[in-house]
Every structure is written in structure tokens, then in C-alpha cells.
Amino acid sequence: MPSSLLIIYTGGTIGMVKDRETGALQPFRFENIYKMMPVLENFDYKIEGIAFTPLIDSSNVSPSFWVKLAEIIGSNYEKYDGFVILHGTDTMAYSASMLSFLLENLNKPVIFTGSQLPMGVVRTDGRDNFINAVEIAAARENGTPIVPEVAIYFENKLMRGNRTNKFNAENFNAFVSGNFPPLAEVGVHIKYNRNAILKPNFMNLKVHKKLDTNIAILKLFPGITESVVKSVLGIKGLKGVILETYGAGNAPTDEWFIAALTETIRKDIVIYNVTQCKGGSVEMGKYETSITLGQIGLVGGFDITTESATAKMMFLLGEGYRGDELKELLQTPLRGELTA
Ligand code: ASP
């Protein structure tokens, strides 16, 4: 039986085409997808699509958008062999990370893609990205999908979604997965990196829908003032903080700074130590500037990205985890998002 795929078009640059009369860029109508990309008809797949209304620039992505996306996949899960999500690139790494947490026991491909140039532009990178994403979402071996996880396909590479960052606003090569090898590389052949791809567990999909947004990201910089740190840590209702530290998880040793963190942890607000680097891992205790952070109870994020840490924290808090259990889960890979 040929693979059946659901394309979910959410918005972003990829879907833009030129209006014949005005020449202005506007979102394409999904019904016209075969007209715009007749090459899709050459695939031996059953391809169906749905489009979000309204279509959004991904800067407007919100928790309700993520839940809606997860619900669409959940309610169509049995009907299709794989899913392709057309999404703006700006927050694609956040959305792919979040979907990886919301879709527990995912055993089918959910492939995000987009483009830097609109589909309606002759030189677009969208056509290749889309076609390869479709092929990867449909790929099966002995009846089992080859990539049963949430991934991003961009510019010849398939990456684990919760390991990526958008690092370039100009090049076609817009995403990086600094701490995890590509799941596949695409040239003449699609070469799957089978050792890196998550294995299916054949359990029933569970769609999570509760997210808690009472979190903050505090990025350190030399010269950060006490009032900035205290304002962020003092936010009413705050339950978790992602502290973006330097290098291997290092931070200033000033007394006021350590006291502010200690006081925050005492109020049962979890502080997740995530590095500002795009590659490498937090190792509290490696340098003198991080020993105290471990001692006062910061939770090390290992090599997790800020995008993935944000998604994971909203997800775990939404599921009601607190205290030691929350700390434990933050340090445990749940969907391949970190190397502990
Ligand atoms: N601003 C657009 C978005 O993220 C950019 C893109 O699609 O690449 O929706």
C-alpha cells in the first residue's frame, strides 16, 4: 500500500506566492498545491492537506497553536503514515521541540519544514525542502516508518527537532543541530543515520495538552545588574527559570547574584542551567564559577537548547510536576532532547 501523508500548512514564508495582478506576496491556497507543484503527482503517495486559518507568521506562535497542532496530529494519527508541517522558520525550533514533548509514544514521522524564500519565487528553497520532507515522512522499511520522531528538514539535512536552533536569517542553511548528528543527509541518496534515529516503541500515542507558561529566560551578560536579575526572579507566579549561562554552565560569583538565586530556589522555583553556546554541555563544578550553582540547587541542562528547555519546562510544569520529580525529569532525556 502506498504511504498516506497529511500536510499541515500553518503559514510562514514557504507558503507565499506572488499575486498575478499586484505582484505582492500572499499565502497560497492549499487546494492549489498540485497546480503549484505538479511534481507531487509523481509520488506514489496519497497526499492530503489542511491549512490553518488564519495562516500565521511563526513569530505569532503560541501555546494554543501548539496544542491545536498536536490535536490535529492526534485525531488523524491512525489515518496517515506520516505528517509534514509547513511552518515559518523563525520559531520552528520551538514548535518542533514542543511537539516532541506533547506527542508521547510517537511512532510516525512528524517532519517540519519551511523555507527562506517564498515558494512563489523562482529561486525558492521551499520546493526542495518540501519534496524531501514528503519523501522522508513517507519512508518505511518493513512496514515501519524510518523516522518515527519529530524532526526538521532543511537544506539537505534532517535534524531532531528538539536539538535545533535557527542560526541564520540569510542562508538557505538556516538551522543547526550543534549537539546531535543529522538524522539523515540528502544528496543523490537519502542517507539515514539509523543509530541516531529514535526507535519506535509501538505504544499508543498520547497527546498532552496542558502547558504552563509561568516561566522566564534570564540570559546572563557581563554587567547584568542586580535589579534586572531580581526583577526577573521576582515575577509573580513564576515557577521556573531558564538561566542562560556562559560556556560549560558558568556564572558570576558575586554574593548578591548567588543570594538572589538561592532565595528563588528556596521559593520552590526551579532554575535550569542552560548554556548560551550552540555546542557543548553544562558541567556544573568543572570551573570554580559553577561549583556554587550546583551546591545551591540549580538543575543542570546538559546540552539542551534554550528552545527545547523552554518547551520542556512549560510541558512538565503543565503536567503538574514540581520539586525533586521536576528536577529529575529536567535532567532526563524524555524525547532525545539532551545527552545526560
Ligand atoms: N517570519 C517568517 C516566519 O517565521 C519567516 C519564515 O517563514 O522563514 O513565519
PDB file of C-alpha atoms in Angstrom, residues 151-257:
ATOM      1  CA  ALA A 151      12.267  16.330  13.011  1.00  0.00           C
ATOM      2  CA  ILE A 152      13.135  19.403  10.979  1.00  0.00           C
ATOM      3  CA  TYR A 153      14.141  19.019   7.343  1.00  0.00           C
ATOM      4  CA  PHE A 154      16.100  21.934   5.959  1.00  0.00           C
ATOM      5  CA  GLU A 155      18.676  22.332   3.210  1.00  0.00           C
ATOM      6  CA  ASN A 156      19.727  18.706   2.696  1.00  0.00           C
ATOM      7  CA  LYS A 157      19.609  17.760   6.352  1.00  0.00           C
ATOM      8  CA  LEU A 158      17.136  16.089   8.625  1.00  0.00           C
ATOM      9  CA  MET A 159      17.659  17.058  12.262  1.00  0.00           C
ATOM     10  CA  ARG A 160      15.987  16.029  15.504  1.00  0.00           C
ATOM     11  CA  GLY A 161      13.517  18.862  16.096  1.00  0.00           C
ATOM     12  CA  ASN A 162      14.318  19.376  19.768  1.00  0.00           C
ATOM     13  CA  ARG A 163      18.049  19.655  19.033  1.00  0.00           C
ATOM     14  CA  THR A 164      17.908  22.541  16.577  1.00  0.00           C
ATOM     15  CA  ASN A 165      18.289  26.323  16.603  1.00  0.00           C
ATOM     16  CA  LYS A 166      17.646  28.768  13.802  1.00  0.00           C
ATOM     17  CA  PHE A 167      21.074  30.328  13.496  1.00  0.00           C
ATOM     18  CA  ASN A 168      20.970  32.094  10.133  1.00  0.00           C
ATOM     19  CA  ALA A 169      18.410  34.514   8.733  1.00  0.00           C
ATOM     20  CA  GLU A 170      20.083  34.754   5.331  1.00  0.00           C
ATOM     21  CA  ASN A 171      21.474  31.409   4.210  1.00  0.00           C
ATOM     22  CA  PHE A 172      19.357  28.535   2.981  1.00  0.00           C
ATOM     23  CA  ASN A 173      21.196  26.523   5.565  1.00  0.00           C
ATOM     24  CA  ALA A 174      19.228  28.152   8.411  1.00  0.00           C
ATOM     25  CA  PHE A 175      19.260  25.530  11.150  1.00  0.00           C
ATOM     26  CA  VAL A 176      21.952  23.935  13.221  1.00  0.00           C
ATOM     27  CA  SER A 177      21.899  20.907  15.470  1.00  0.00           C
ATOM     28  CA  GLY A 178      25.048  21.625  17.438  1.00  0.00           C
ATOM     29  CA  ASN A 179      24.958  18.705  19.812  1.00  0.00           C
ATOM     30  CA  PHE A 180      23.404  15.929  17.798  1.00  0.00           C
ATOM     31  CA  PRO A 181      24.267  14.434  14.403  1.00  0.00           C
ATOM     32  CA  PRO A 182      21.824  14.754  11.496  1.00  0.00           C
ATOM     33  CA  LEU A 183      19.182  12.035  11.322  1.00  0.00           C
ATOM     34  CA  ALA A 184      19.615  11.961   7.556  1.00  0.00           C
ATOM     35  CA  GLU A 185      21.662  13.657   4.883  1.00  0.00           C
ATOM     36  CA  VAL A 186      20.238  14.193   1.448  1.00  0.00           C
ATOM     37  CA  GLY A 187      22.230  14.147  -1.757  1.00  0.00           C
ATOM     38  CA  VAL A 188      21.789  11.742  -4.623  1.00  0.00           C
ATOM     39  CA  HIS A 189      20.558   9.323  -1.965  1.00  0.00           C
ATOM     40  CA  ILE A 190      18.825   9.911   1.321  1.00  0.00           C
ATOM     41  CA  LYS A 191      21.273   8.503   3.838  1.00  0.00           C
ATOM     42  CA  TYR A 192      19.573   7.769   7.130  1.00  0.00           C
ATOM     43  CA  ASN A 193      21.709   7.776  10.251  1.00  0.00           C
ATOM     44  CA  ARG A 194      19.944   4.814  11.794  1.00  0.00           C
ATOM     45  CA  ASN A 195      21.938   4.818  15.022  1.00  0.00           C
ATOM     46  CA  ALA A 196      20.815   8.369  15.765  1.00  0.00           C
ATOM     47  CA  ILE A 197      17.108   7.965  14.963  1.00  0.00           C
ATOM     48  CA  LEU A 198      14.804   7.139  17.888  1.00  0.00           C
ATOM     49  CA  LYS A 199      13.401   3.615  17.863  1.00  0.00           C
ATOM     50  CA  PRO A 200       9.617   3.129  17.766  1.00  0.00           C
ATOM     51  CA  ASN A 201       8.092   1.753  20.977  1.00  0.00           C
ATOM     52  CA  PHE A 202       4.798   0.634  19.338  1.00  0.00           C
ATOM     53  CA  MET A 203       2.777   2.036  22.228  1.00  0.00           C
ATOM     54  CA  ASN A 204      -0.364   4.131  21.798  1.00  0.00           C
ATOM     55  CA  LEU A 205       0.110   7.807  21.069  1.00  0.00           C
ATOM     56  CA  LYS A 206      -0.691  10.071  23.993  1.00  0.00           C
ATOM     57  CA  VAL A 207      -1.383  13.717  23.166  1.00  0.00           C
ATOM     58  CA  HIS A 208      -0.614  16.086  26.037  1.00  0.00           C
ATOM     59  CA  LYS A 209      -2.443  19.387  26.070  1.00  0.00           C
ATOM     60  CA  LYS A 210      -1.528  21.202  29.249  1.00  0.00           C
ATOM     61  CA  LEU A 211       1.204  23.811  29.218  1.00  0.00           C
ATOM     62  CA  ASP A 212       2.240  26.192  31.960  1.00  0.00           C
ATOM     63  CA  THR A 213       3.788  29.427  30.708  1.00  0.00           C
ATOM     64  CA  ASN A 214       4.853  30.772  34.105  1.00  0.00           C
ATOM     65  CA  ILE A 215       8.491  30.641  33.183  1.00  0.00           C
ATOM     66  CA  ALA A 216      11.222  33.118  32.256  1.00  0.00           C
ATOM     67  CA  ILE A 217      14.507  33.029  30.365  1.00  0.00           C
ATOM     68  CA  LEU A 218      17.280  35.013  32.002  1.00  0.00           C
ATOM     69  CA  LYS A 219      20.294  35.476  29.758  1.00  0.00           C
ATOM     70  CA  LEU A 220      23.497  36.457  31.524  1.00  0.00           C
ATOM     71  CA  PHE A 221      25.784  39.147  30.171  1.00  0.00           C
ATOM     72  CA  PRO A 222      28.785  40.847  31.727  1.00  0.00           C
ATOM     73  CA  GLY A 223      27.439  43.854  33.587  1.00  0.00           C
ATOM     74  CA  ILE A 224      23.976  42.454  34.292  1.00  0.00           C
ATOM     75  CA  THR A 225      22.613  44.407  37.235  1.00  0.00           C
ATOM     76  CA  GLU A 226      21.120  43.247  40.476  1.00  0.00           C
ATOM     77  CA  SER A 227      17.855  44.976  39.651  1.00  0.00           C
ATOM     78  CA  VAL A 228      17.490  43.123  36.331  1.00  0.00           C
ATOM     79  CA  VAL A 229      18.172  39.763  37.967  1.00  0.00           C
ATOM     80  CA  LYS A 230      15.872  40.480  40.913  1.00  0.00           C
ATOM     81  CA  SER A 231      13.076  41.801  38.670  1.00  0.00           C
ATOM     82  CA  VAL A 232      13.047  38.625  36.609  1.00  0.00           C
ATOM     83  CA  LEU A 233      13.387  36.261  39.552  1.00  0.00           C
ATOM     84  CA  GLY A 234      10.731  38.222  41.439  1.00  0.00           C
ATOM     85  CA  ILE A 235       7.998  37.843  38.798  1.00  0.00           C
ATOM     86  CA  LYS A 236       4.715  36.941  40.476  1.00  0.00           C
ATOM     87  CA  GLY A 237       3.621  33.351  39.897  1.00  0.00           C
ATOM     88  CA  LEU A 238       6.967  32.317  38.416  1.00  0.00           C
ATOM     89  CA  LYS A 239       7.551  28.561  38.587  1.00  0.00           C
ATOM     90  CA  GLY A 240      10.661  28.025  36.513  1.00  0.00           C
ATOM     91  CA  VAL A 241      13.629  29.947  35.124  1.00  0.00           C
ATOM     92  CA  ILE A 242      15.952  29.031  32.299  1.00  0.00           C
ATOM     93  CA  LEU A 243      19.246  30.637  33.227  1.00  0.00           C
ATOM     94  CA  GLU A 244      21.348  31.034  30.092  1.00  0.00           C
ATOM     95  CA  THR A 245      24.857  30.798  31.444  1.00  0.00           C
ATOM     96  CA  TYR A 246      28.287  31.038  29.870  1.00  0.00           C
ATOM     97  CA  GLY A 247      30.256  28.130  28.394  1.00  0.00           C
ATOM     98  CA  ALA A 248      30.020  24.960  30.443  1.00  0.00           C
ATOM     99  CA  GLY A 249      27.378  26.477  32.746  1.00  0.00           C
ATOM    100  CA  ASN A 250      29.333  29.263  34.421  1.00  0.00           C
ATOM    101  CA  ALA A 251      28.026  32.441  36.042  1.00  0.00           C
ATOM    102  CA  PRO A 252      29.295  35.383  38.103  1.00  0.00           C
ATOM    103  CA  THR A 253      30.260  34.588  41.667  1.00  0.00           C
ATOM    104  CA  ASP A 254      29.031  37.915  43.146  1.00  0.00           C
ATOM    105  CA  GLU A 255      27.421  37.465  46.507  1.00  0.00           C
ATOM    106  CA  TRP A 256      24.219  39.339  45.524  1.00  0.00           C
ATOM    107  CA  PHE A 257      23.806  37.098  42.494  1.00  0.00           C
TER     108      PHE A 257
END
